[in-house]
Structure formats: structure tokens, C-alpha cells
CSV table of C-alpha atoms and ligand atoms in Angstrom, one decimal:
chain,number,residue,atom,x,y,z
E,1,UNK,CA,0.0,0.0,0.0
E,2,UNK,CA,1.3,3.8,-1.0
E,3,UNK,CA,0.1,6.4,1.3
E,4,UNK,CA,-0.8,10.1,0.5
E,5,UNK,CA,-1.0,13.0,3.1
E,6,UNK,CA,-3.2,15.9,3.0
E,7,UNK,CA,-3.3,18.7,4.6
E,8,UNK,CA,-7.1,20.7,4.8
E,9,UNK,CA,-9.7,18.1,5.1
E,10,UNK,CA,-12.5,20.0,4.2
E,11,UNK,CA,-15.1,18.9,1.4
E,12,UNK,CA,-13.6,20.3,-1.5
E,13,UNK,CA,-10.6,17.3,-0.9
E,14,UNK,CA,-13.0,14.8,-0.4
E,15,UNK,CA,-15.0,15.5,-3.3
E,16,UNK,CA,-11.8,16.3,-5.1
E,17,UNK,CA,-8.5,14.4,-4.5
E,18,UNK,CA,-9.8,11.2,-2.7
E,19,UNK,CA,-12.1,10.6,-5.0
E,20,UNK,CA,-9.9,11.0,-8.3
E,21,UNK,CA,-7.6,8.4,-6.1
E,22,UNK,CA,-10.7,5.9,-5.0
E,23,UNK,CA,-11.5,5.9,-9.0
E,24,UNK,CA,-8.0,5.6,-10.5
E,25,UNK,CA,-6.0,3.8,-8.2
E,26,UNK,CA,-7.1,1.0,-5.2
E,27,UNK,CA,-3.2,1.0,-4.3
E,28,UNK,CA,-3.5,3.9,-2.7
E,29,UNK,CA,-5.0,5.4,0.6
E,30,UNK,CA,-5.5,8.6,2.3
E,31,UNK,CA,-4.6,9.8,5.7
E,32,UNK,CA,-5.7,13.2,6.2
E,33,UNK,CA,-5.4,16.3,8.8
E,34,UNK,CA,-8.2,19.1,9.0
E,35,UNK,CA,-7.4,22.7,9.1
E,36,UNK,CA,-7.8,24.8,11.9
E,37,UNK,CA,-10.8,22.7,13.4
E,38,UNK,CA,-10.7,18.9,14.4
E,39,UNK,CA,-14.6,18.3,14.0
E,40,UNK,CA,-14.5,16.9,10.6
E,41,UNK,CA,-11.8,14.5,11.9
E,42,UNK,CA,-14.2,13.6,14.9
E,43,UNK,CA,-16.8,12.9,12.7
E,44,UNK,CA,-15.1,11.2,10.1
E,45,UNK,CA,-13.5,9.0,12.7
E,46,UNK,CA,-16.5,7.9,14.1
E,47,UNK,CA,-17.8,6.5,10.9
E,48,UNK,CA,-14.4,4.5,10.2
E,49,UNK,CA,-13.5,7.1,7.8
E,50,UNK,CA,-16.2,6.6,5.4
E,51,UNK,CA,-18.5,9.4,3.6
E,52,UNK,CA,-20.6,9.4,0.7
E,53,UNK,CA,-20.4,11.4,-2.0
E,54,UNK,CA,-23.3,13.0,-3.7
E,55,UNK,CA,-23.3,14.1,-7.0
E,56,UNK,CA,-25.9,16.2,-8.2
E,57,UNK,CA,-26.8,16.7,-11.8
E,58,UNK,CA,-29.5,18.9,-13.0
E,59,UNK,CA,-31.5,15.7,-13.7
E,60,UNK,CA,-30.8,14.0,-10.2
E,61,UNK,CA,-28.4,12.4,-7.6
E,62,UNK,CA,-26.2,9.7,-7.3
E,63,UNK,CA,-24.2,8.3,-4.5
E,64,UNK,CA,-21.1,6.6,-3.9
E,65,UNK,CA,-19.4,5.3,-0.7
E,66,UNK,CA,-16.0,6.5,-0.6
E,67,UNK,CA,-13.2,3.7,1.7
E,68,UNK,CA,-9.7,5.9,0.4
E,69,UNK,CA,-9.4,7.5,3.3
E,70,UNK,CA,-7.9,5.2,6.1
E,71,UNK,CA,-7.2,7.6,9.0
E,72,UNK,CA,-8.2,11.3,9.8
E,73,UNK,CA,-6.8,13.7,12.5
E,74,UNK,CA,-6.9,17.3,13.9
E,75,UNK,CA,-4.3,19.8,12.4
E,76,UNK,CA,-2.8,19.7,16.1
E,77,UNK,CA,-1.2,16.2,16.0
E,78,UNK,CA,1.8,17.2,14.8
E,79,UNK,CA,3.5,13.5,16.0
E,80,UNK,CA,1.5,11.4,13.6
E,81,UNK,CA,2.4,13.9,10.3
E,82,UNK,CA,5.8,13.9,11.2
E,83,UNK,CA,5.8,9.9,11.7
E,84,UNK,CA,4.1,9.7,8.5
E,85,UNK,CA,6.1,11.9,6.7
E,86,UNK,CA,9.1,10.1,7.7
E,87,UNK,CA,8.0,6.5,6.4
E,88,UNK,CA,8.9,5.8,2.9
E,89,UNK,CA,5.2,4.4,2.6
E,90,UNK,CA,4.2,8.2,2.1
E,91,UNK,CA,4.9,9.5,-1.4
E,92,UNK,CA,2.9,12.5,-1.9
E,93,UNK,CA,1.4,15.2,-0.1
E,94,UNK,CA,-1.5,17.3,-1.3
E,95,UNK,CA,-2.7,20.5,0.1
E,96,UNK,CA,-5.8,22.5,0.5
E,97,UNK,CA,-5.2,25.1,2.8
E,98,UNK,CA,-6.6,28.4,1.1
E,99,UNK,CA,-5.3,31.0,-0.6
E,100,UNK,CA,-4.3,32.5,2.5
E,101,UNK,CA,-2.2,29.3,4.2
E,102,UNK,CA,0.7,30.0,2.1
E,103,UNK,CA,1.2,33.3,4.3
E,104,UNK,CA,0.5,31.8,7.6
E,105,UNK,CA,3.9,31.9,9.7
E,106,UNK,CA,2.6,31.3,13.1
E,107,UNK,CA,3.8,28.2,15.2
E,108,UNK,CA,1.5,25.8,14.1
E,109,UNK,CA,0.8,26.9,10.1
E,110,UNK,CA,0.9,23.9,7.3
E,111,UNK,CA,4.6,25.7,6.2
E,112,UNK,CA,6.1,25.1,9.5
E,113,UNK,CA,4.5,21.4,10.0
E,114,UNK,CA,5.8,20.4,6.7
E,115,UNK,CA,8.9,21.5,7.2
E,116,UNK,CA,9.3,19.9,10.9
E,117,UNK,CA,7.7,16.6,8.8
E,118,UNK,CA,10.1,16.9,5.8
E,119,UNK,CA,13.3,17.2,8.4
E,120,UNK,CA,12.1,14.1,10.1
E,121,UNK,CA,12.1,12.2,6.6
E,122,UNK,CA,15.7,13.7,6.1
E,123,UNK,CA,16.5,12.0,9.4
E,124,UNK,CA,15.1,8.6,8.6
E,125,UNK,CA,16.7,9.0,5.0
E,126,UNK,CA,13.2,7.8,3.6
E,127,UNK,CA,13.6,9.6,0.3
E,128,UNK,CA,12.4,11.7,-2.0
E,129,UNK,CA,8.8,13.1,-1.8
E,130,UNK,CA,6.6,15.6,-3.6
E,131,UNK,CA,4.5,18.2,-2.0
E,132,UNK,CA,1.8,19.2,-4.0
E,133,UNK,CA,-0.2,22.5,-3.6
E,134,UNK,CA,-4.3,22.1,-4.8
E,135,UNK,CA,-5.0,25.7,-3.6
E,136,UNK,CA,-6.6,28.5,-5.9
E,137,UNK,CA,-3.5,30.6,-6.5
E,138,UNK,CA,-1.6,31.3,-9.3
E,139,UNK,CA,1.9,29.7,-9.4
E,140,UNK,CA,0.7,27.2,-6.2
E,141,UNK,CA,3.1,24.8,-6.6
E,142,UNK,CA,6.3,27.6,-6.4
E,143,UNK,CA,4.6,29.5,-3.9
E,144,UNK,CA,4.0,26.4,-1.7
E,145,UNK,CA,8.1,25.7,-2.0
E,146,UNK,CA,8.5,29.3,-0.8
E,147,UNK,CA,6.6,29.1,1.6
E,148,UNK,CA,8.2,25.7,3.1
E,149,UNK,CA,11.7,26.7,2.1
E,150,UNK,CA,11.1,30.2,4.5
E,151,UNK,CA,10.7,28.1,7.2
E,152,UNK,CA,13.4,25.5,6.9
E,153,UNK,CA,17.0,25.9,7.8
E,154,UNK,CA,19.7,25.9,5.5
E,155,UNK,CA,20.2,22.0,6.4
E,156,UNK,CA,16.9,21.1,4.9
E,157,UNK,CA,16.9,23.5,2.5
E,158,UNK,CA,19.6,21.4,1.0
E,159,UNK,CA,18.0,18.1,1.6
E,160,UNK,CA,14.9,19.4,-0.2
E,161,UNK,CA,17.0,20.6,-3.5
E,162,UNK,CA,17.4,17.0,-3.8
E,163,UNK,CA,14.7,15.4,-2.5
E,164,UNK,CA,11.5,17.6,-2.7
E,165,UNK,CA,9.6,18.6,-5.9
E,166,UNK,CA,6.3,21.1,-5.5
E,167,UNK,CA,4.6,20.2,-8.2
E,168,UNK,CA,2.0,22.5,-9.6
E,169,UNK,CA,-1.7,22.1,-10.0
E,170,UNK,CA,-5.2,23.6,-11.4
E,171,UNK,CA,-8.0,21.9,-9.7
E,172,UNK,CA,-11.7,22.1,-9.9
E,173,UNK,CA,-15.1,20.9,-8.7
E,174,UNK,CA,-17.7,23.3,-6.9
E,175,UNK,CA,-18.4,21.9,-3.7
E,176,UNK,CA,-20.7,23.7,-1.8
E,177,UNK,CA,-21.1,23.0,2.1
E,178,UNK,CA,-23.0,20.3,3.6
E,179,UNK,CA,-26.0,20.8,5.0
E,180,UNK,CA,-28.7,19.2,7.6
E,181,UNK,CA,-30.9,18.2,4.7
E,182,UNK,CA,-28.1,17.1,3.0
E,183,UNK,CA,-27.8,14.4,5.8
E,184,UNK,CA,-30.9,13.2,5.9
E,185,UNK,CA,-31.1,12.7,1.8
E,186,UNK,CA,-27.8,10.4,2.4
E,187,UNK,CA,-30.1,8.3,5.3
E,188,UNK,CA,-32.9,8.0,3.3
E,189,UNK,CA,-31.3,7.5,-0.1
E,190,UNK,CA,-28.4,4.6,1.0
E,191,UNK,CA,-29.6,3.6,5.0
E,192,UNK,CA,-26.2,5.1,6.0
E,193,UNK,CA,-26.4,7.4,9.1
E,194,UNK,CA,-23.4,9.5,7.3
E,195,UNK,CA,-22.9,12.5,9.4
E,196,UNK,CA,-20.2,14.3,7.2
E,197,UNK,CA,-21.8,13.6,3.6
E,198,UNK,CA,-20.5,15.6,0.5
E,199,UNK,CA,-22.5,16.9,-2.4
E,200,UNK,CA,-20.6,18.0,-5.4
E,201,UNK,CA,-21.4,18.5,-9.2
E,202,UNK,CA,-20.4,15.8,-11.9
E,203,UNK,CA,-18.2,17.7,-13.5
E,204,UNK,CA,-14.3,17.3,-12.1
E,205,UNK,CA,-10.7,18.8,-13.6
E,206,UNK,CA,-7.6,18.3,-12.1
E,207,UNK,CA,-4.3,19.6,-14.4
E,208,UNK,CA,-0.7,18.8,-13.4
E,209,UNK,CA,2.5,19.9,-13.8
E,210,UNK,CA,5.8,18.3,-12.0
E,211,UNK,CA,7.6,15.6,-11.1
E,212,UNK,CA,6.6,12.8,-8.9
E,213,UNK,CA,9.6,11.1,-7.7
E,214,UNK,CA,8.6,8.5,-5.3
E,215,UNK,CA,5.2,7.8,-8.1
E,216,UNK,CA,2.2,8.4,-7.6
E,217,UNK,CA,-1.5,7.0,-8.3
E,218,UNK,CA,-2.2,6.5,-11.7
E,219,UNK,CA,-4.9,9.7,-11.7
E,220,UNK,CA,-4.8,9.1,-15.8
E,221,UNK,CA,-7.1,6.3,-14.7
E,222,UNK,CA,-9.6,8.9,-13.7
E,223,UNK,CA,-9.0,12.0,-16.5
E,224,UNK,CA,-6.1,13.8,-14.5
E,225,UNK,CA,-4.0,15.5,-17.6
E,226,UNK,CA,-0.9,16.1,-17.2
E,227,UNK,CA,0.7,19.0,-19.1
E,228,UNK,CA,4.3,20.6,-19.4
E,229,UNK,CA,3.0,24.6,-19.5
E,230,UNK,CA,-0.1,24.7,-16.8
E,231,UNK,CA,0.0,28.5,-16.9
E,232,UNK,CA,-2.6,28.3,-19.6
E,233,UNK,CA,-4.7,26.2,-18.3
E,234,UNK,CA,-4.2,27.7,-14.4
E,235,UNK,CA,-5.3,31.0,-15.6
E,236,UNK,CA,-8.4,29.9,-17.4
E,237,UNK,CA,-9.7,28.4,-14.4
E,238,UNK,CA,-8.5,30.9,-12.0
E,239,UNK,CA,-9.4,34.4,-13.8
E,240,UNK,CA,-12.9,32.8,-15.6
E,241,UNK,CA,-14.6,30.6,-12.8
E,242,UNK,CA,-12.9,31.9,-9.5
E,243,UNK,CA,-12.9,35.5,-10.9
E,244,UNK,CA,-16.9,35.7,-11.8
E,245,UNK,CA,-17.1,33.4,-8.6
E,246,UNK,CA,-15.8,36.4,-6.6
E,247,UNK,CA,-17.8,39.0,-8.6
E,248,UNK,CA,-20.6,37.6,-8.3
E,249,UNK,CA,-20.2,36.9,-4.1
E,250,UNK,CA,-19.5,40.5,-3.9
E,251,UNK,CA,-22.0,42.4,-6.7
E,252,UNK,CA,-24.3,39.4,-5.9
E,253,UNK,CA,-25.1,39.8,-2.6
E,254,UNK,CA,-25.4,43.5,-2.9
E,255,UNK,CA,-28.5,42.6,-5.2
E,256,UNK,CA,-29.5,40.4,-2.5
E,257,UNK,CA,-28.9,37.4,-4.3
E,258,UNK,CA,-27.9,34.3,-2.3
E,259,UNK,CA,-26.7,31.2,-4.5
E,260,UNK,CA,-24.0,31.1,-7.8
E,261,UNK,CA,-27.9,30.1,-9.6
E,262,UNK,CA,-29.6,33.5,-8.7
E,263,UNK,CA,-26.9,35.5,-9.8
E,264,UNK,CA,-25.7,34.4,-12.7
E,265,UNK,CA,-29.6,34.7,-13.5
E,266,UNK,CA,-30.0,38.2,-13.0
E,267,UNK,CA,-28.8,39.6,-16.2
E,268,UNK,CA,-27.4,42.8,-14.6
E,269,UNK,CA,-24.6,40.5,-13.1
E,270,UNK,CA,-24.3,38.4,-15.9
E,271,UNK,CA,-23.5,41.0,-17.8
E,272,UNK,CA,-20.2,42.1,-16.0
E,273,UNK,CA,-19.3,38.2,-15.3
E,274,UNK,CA,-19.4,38.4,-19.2
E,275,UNK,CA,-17.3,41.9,-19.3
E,276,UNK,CA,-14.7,40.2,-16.8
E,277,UNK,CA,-14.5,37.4,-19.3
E,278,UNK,CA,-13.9,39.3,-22.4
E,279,UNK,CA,-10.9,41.1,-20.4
E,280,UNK,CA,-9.4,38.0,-19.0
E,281,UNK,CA,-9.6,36.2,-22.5
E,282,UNK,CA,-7.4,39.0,-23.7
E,283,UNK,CA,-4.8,37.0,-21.5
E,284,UNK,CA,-5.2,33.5,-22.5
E,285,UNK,CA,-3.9,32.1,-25.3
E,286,UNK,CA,-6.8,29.9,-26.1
E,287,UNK,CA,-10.1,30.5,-27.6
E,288,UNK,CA,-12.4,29.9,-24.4
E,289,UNK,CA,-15.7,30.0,-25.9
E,290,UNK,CA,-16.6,26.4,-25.1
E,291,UNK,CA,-14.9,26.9,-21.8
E,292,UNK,CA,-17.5,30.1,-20.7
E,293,UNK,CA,-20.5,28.0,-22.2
E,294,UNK,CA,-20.0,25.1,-19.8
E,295,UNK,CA,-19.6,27.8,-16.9
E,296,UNK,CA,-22.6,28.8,-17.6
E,297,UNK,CA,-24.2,25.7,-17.3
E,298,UNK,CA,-22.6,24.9,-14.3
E,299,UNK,CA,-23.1,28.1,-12.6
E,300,UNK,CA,-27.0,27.3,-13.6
E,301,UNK,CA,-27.2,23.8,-12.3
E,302,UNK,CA,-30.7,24.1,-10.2
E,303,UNK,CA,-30.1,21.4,-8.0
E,304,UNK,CA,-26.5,22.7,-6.6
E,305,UNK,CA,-27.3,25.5,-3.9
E,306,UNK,CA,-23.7,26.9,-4.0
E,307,UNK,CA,-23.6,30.2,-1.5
E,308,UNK,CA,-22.3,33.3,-2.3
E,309,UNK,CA,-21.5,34.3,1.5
E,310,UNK,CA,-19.2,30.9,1.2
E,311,UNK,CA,-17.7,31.9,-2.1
E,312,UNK,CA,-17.3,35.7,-0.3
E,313,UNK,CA,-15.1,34.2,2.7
E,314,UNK,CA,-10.9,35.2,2.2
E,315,UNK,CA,-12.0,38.6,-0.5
E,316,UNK,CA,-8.8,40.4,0.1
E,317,UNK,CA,-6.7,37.6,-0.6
E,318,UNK,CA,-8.8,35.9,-3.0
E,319,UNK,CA,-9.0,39.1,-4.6
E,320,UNK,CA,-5.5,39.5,-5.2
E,321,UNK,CA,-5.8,36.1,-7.1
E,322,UNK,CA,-8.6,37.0,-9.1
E,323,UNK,CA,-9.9,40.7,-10.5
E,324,UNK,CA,-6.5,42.2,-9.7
E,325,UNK,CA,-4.8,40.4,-12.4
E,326,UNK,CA,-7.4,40.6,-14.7
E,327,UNK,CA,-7.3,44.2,-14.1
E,328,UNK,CA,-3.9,43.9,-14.9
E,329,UNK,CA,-4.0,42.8,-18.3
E,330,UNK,CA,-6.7,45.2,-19.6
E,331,UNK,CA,-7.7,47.7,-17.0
E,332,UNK,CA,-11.5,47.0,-18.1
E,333,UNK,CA,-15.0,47.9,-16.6
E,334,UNK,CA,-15.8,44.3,-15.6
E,335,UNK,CA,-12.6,43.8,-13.4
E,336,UNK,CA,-13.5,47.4,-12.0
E,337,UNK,CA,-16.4,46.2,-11.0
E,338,UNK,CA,-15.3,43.2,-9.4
E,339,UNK,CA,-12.9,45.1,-7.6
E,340,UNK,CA,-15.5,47.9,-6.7
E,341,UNK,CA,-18.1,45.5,-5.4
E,342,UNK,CA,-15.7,44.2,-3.1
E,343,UNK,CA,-14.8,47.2,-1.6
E,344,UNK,CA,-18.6,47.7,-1.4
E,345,UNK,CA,-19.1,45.0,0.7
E,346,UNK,CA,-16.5,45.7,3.3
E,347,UNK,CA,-17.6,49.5,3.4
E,348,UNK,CA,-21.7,47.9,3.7
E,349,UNK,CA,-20.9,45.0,6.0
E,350,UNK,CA,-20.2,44.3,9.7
E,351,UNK,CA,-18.7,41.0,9.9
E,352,UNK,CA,-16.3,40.7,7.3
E,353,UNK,CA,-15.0,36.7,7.5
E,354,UNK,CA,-11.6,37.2,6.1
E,355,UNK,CA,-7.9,36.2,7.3
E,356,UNK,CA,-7.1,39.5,7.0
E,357,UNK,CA,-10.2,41.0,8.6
E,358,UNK,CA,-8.2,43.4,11.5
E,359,UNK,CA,-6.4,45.2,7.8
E,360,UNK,CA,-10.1,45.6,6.3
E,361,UNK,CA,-11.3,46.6,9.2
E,362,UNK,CA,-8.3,49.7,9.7
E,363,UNK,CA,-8.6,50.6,5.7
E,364,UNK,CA,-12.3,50.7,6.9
E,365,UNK,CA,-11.4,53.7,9.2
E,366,UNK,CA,-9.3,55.6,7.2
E,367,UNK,CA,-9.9,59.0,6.0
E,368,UNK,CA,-10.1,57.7,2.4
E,369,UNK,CA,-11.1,53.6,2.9
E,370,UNK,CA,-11.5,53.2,-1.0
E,371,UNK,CA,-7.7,53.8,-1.6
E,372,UNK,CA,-7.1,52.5,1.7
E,373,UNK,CA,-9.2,49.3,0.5
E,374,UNK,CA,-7.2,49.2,-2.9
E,375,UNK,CA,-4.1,49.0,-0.5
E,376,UNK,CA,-5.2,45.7,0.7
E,377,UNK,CA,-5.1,44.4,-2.4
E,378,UNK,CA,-2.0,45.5,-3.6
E,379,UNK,CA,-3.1,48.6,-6.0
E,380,UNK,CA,-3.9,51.8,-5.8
E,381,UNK,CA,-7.9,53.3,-6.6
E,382,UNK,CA,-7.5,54.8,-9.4
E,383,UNK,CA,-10.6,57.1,-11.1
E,384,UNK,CA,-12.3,53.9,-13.1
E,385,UNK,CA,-12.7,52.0,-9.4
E,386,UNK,CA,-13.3,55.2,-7.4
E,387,UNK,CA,-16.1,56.4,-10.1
E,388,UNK,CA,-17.3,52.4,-10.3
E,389,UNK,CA,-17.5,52.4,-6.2
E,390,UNK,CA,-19.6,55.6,-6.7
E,391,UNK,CA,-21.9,53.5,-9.1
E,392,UNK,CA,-22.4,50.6,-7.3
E,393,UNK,CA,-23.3,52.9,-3.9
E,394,UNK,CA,-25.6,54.8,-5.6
E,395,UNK,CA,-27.7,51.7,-7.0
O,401,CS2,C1,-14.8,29.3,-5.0
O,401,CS2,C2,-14.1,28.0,-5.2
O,401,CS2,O1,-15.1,29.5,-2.7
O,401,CS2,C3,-14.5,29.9,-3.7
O,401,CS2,O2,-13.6,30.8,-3.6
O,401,CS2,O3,-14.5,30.2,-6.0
O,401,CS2,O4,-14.2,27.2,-4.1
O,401,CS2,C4,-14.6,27.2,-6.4
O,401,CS2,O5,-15.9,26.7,-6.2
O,401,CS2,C5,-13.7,26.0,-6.8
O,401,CS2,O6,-12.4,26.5,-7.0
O,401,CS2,C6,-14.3,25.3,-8.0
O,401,CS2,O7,-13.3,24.4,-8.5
């Protein structure tokens, strides 16, 4: 048996990763660590590791029990990563630990466990491994190396210019979070008291770039592509679905919308999703006309209840991901707005849920918060966002 790691056990992994393993390869097993909170561990425990997996078309459900995970534990035990990472049995490790974990310096952060896991497989001279970032951000699998190799000393630094690749990834699948009914569909449906279900859509991607060199799965077996240039394919993903994904949490919820369904409906927002498209296909060097058709459809899907106040979590960071580089590349009205909307919603809402709330919350006070806002993000307000902030407030 070949073990992978991951790090962020939410439901986009299980819906994502473990199931592109349970399909391609039975070799292969799980053992995975939760972010900041242990419950999904706690749950998952209980059940012997088992979940089911919904996926939900517009013209039904089906279910599948999914065995490829084999252990689950809280973020906090530190000993069992460490003794996993330092057993040749464990080959790869994947990561989903937001935009914003590749920042995170504090004791306890994924950089600092990996590195304290990837100096105990130095140690025990169990070879070579690859550590493999499936977070939305540009570049993930270099920005996951920085982020290890700021944290490691110059011993392991060494060690890992041998030993270590950081291979990078585009993923995708909209997983939207579980809910109560959600649970009592998976009862009813299969007789399996599940308490940590996940409901997904059918359609999956997962794009690689990198070397592997202790192997991995055989994720062919289940459509992975790998490529040898993912910039291309990175940036569709990122910019088109992640980018209208963040407009539309922002400009969406303004207009009192609530789900992905609602507001691509409204034509008011479709039409500056479709403005942010036209400027971010100025950067691509594909045609993506197919590509924004079957967003469409999927941002449609009746039966998938995907919420904008989920999708609107991490903004200044996801931000930075999204409309700024698309406002980059043509300085257009549709990444304006994306940009404006955003700063809407931190000037129009309380309880900002972002890593980086205590920054909002001081631009928020400042004598001019729009610039100060734009600061967050990395840019300055220039007249295009100031006079689109103006619109948007004035609707
Ligand atoms: C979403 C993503 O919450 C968000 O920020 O844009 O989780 C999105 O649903 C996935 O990347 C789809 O693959």
C-alpha cells in the first residue's frame, strides 16, 4: 500500500483528491489532517472514515461510498504527520489550505508542519517526496516551495533541493457545504447514518504539472491531464470561474442574491461576469468559448445550492488572485467592478469573514477607505474603481 497526506480536510478534498484516487487507483490510501478545526476529523473517525459522496446533476443524484481514506486527525497532531512523513510508505502530499495558508507563519501553520515533517524524513533518510499544492493561486506549486523553504534551515533547505519537488496544480469541482438536509437525503437514499456527507457537481478537472519522484496514483485512470506549460490552463480556471465566482459573491449579494444560480440569472450580473470574461480572454492564449459555455451551465445547475457568503469568505486575498490580475491585463469595466463590489461590501458589512479581517477593518477607518481598500489588495484606486465604487453605492 502507497500512502498520501493531506493537509485541509475539508469537502472540496473529499470531493476532489480522494475521489480522483478511490476511482484511478485502489493502491493507494489517504490519511488526512483538518485545518484549523478537528470536527471533521471527529466525525469522520466515528464512521471508520467513510463518507458518501453526492453528485448532483440537474437531472438527479447519485451516491457513492468513498473507503480511500484510512485515517483522519486534527491539524494539532503534529506526532502522527511527522511519523508519516518520515515512512517511505508516504509519497505524496497534497494540500488545500486556502489562498491564505501560504502566508500563515505562526507556530502551528501547514509551512512550519511540513517543514518539521520533511526534516524528520531527512533524518530517517526515507527519500524523496513531492508536496503538492491544490490551492486556488496562481503559481501554487512555487509558492508552496517558498513558503516551506522560508521556514526550513539551510540543512533542509539542501535536503529538499534534492529530495523535494512542488509540483503545480489547477483543480476544480464546486463543492458547496453540507448541510442538515443534506444528511438526511444520504439516510434515506443509501440507509447510512453518514454525518459528514458531501454533495458535489459531476463535472471534475484536475491539471498537473511536475515531477513525482517516489510515483504516484495512476490519476490518468480517472481523466487527470498532465501537461508541461499549466500557466494556460491555471489562468483559465482561476481568472474565468474563480474571478466571476468572486464578482458575483460580492455584486451578488449587494443585489440580494444568495446562491452562484440567482446570480448568474439576473442579467445585470451576468453582464459584468461576461465583461470580466472578455478582459481576461485578452490574456489567455486559447479561444475559451466552449470553456465560458459550460460555466454557464454549471453556474446554472438548479439542484447545486452553491452560497455566495461561502464563495465571499478570504476577499482580500482571493482578490488578489482574481480581478486584480485581470485588471492587470486590460484595465477594463468588468474587473473594476469586481474590484469595486468588493470594496462595497466591506464599506456595507459588519462582519467581514476574512484572514485579514483586522487590515479591512483599519482601511475601513481611514480617511479615504477606498484607496485605503485598494491597499489591501495591492493597488492603488484609481478614477475607473473610485467612479465604479460611486456606481455601485448609488444603486
Ligand atoms: C470558489 C471555489 O469559494 C471559492 O472561492 O470560487 O471554491 C470554487 O468553487 C472552486 O475553485 C471550483 O473548482
Amino acid at each position: 500500500m502507497s500512502t498520501l497526506v493531506h493537509l485541509g480536510l475539508g469537502a472540496f478534498h473529499r470531493a476532489h483528491q480522494v475521489w480522483y484516487t478511490h476511482v484511478a487507483d485502489p493502491d493507494w490510501n489517504y490519511v488526512s489532517f483538518t485545518g484549523r478545526s478537528a470536527r471533521m476529523s471527529d466525525l469522520l473517525t466515528a464512521q471508520g472514515n467513510k463518507y458518501t459522496l453526492v453528485t448532483r446533476s440537474k437531472d438527479g443524484d447519485s451516491f457513492e461510498l468513498i473507503d480511500t481514506i484510512t485515517e483522519t486527525h486534527p491539524a494539532s497532531n503534529v506526532e502522527r504527520l511527522t511519523e508519516l512523513m518520515a515512512s517511505p510508505d508516504v509519497k505524496v502530499v497534497t494540500l488545500t489550505i486556502t489562498e491564505a495558508g501560504y502566508d500563515d507563519t505562526s507556530d502551528n501553520s501547514a509551512p512550519r508542519r511540513l517543514a518539521t515533517g520533511l526534516a524528520a524524513r531527512q533524518r530517517a533518510s526515507a527519500g524523496p517526496i513531492a508536496i503538492m499544492s491544490c490551492d486556488n493561486v496562481s503559481g501554487n506549486g512555487a509558492k508552496c516551495k517558498a513558503a516551506v523553504y522560508a521556514v526550513a534551515d539551510a540543512d533542509l533547505r539542501a535536503w529538499m533541493d534534492d529530495n523535494v519537488t512542488f509540483p503545480t496544480t489547477s483543480i476544480d469541482r464546486i463543492t458547496p457545504a453540507t448541510t442538515d438536509e443534506l444528511i438526511e437525503l444520504v439516510e434515506k437514499e443509501t440507509g447510512f447514518a453518514d454525518k459528514a456527507p458531501v454533495v458535489t457537481e459531476p463535472f471534475a478537472s484536475w491539471v498537473i504539472e511536475g515531477e513525482f519522484p517516489a510515483g504516484r496514483p495512476a490519476w490518468e485512470n480517472a481523466g487527470v491531464e498532465f501537461v508541461n506549460d499549466i500557466e494556460p490552463f491555471e489562468h483559465r480556471k482561476l481568472w474565468l470561474l474563480n474571478g466571476s465566482h468572486s464578482l458575483m459573491a460580492y455584486y451578488g449579494q449587494l443585489k440580494g442574491h444568495e446562491t452562484v444560480a440567482d446570480a448568474i440569472a439576473d442579467p445585470a450580473v451576468r453582464e459584468k461576469v461576461e465583461n470580466l470574461w472578455n478582459e481576461a480572454a485578452q490574456g489567455l492564449p486559447m479561444d475559451v468559448t466552449d470553456y465560458r459555455a459550460s460555466l454557464i451551465e454549471r453556474f446554472e445547475n438548479p439542484n447545486i445550492r452553491h452560497n455566495l457568503a461561502q464563495i465571499a469568505i478570504d476577499g482580500a486575498t482571493k482578490q488578489m488572485n482574481r480581478a486584480v490580475p485581470i485588471y492587470g491585463i486590460a484595465h477594463g469595466p468588468g474587473a473594476a467592478w469586481s474590484i469595486a463590489a468588493w470594496i462595497v461590501y466591506c464599506l456595507s458589512t459588519d462582519e467581514i469573514k476574512d484572514t485579514r479581517a483586522e487590515e479591512i477593518a483599519a482601511a475601513k477607518q481611514d480617511s479615504d477607505p477606498v484607496q485605503a481598500l485598494c491597499g489591501v489588495l495591492g493597488i492603488d484606486a484609481d478614477d475607473q474603481i473610485r467612479a465604479t465604487v460611486k456606481e455601485i453605492r448609488s444603486a
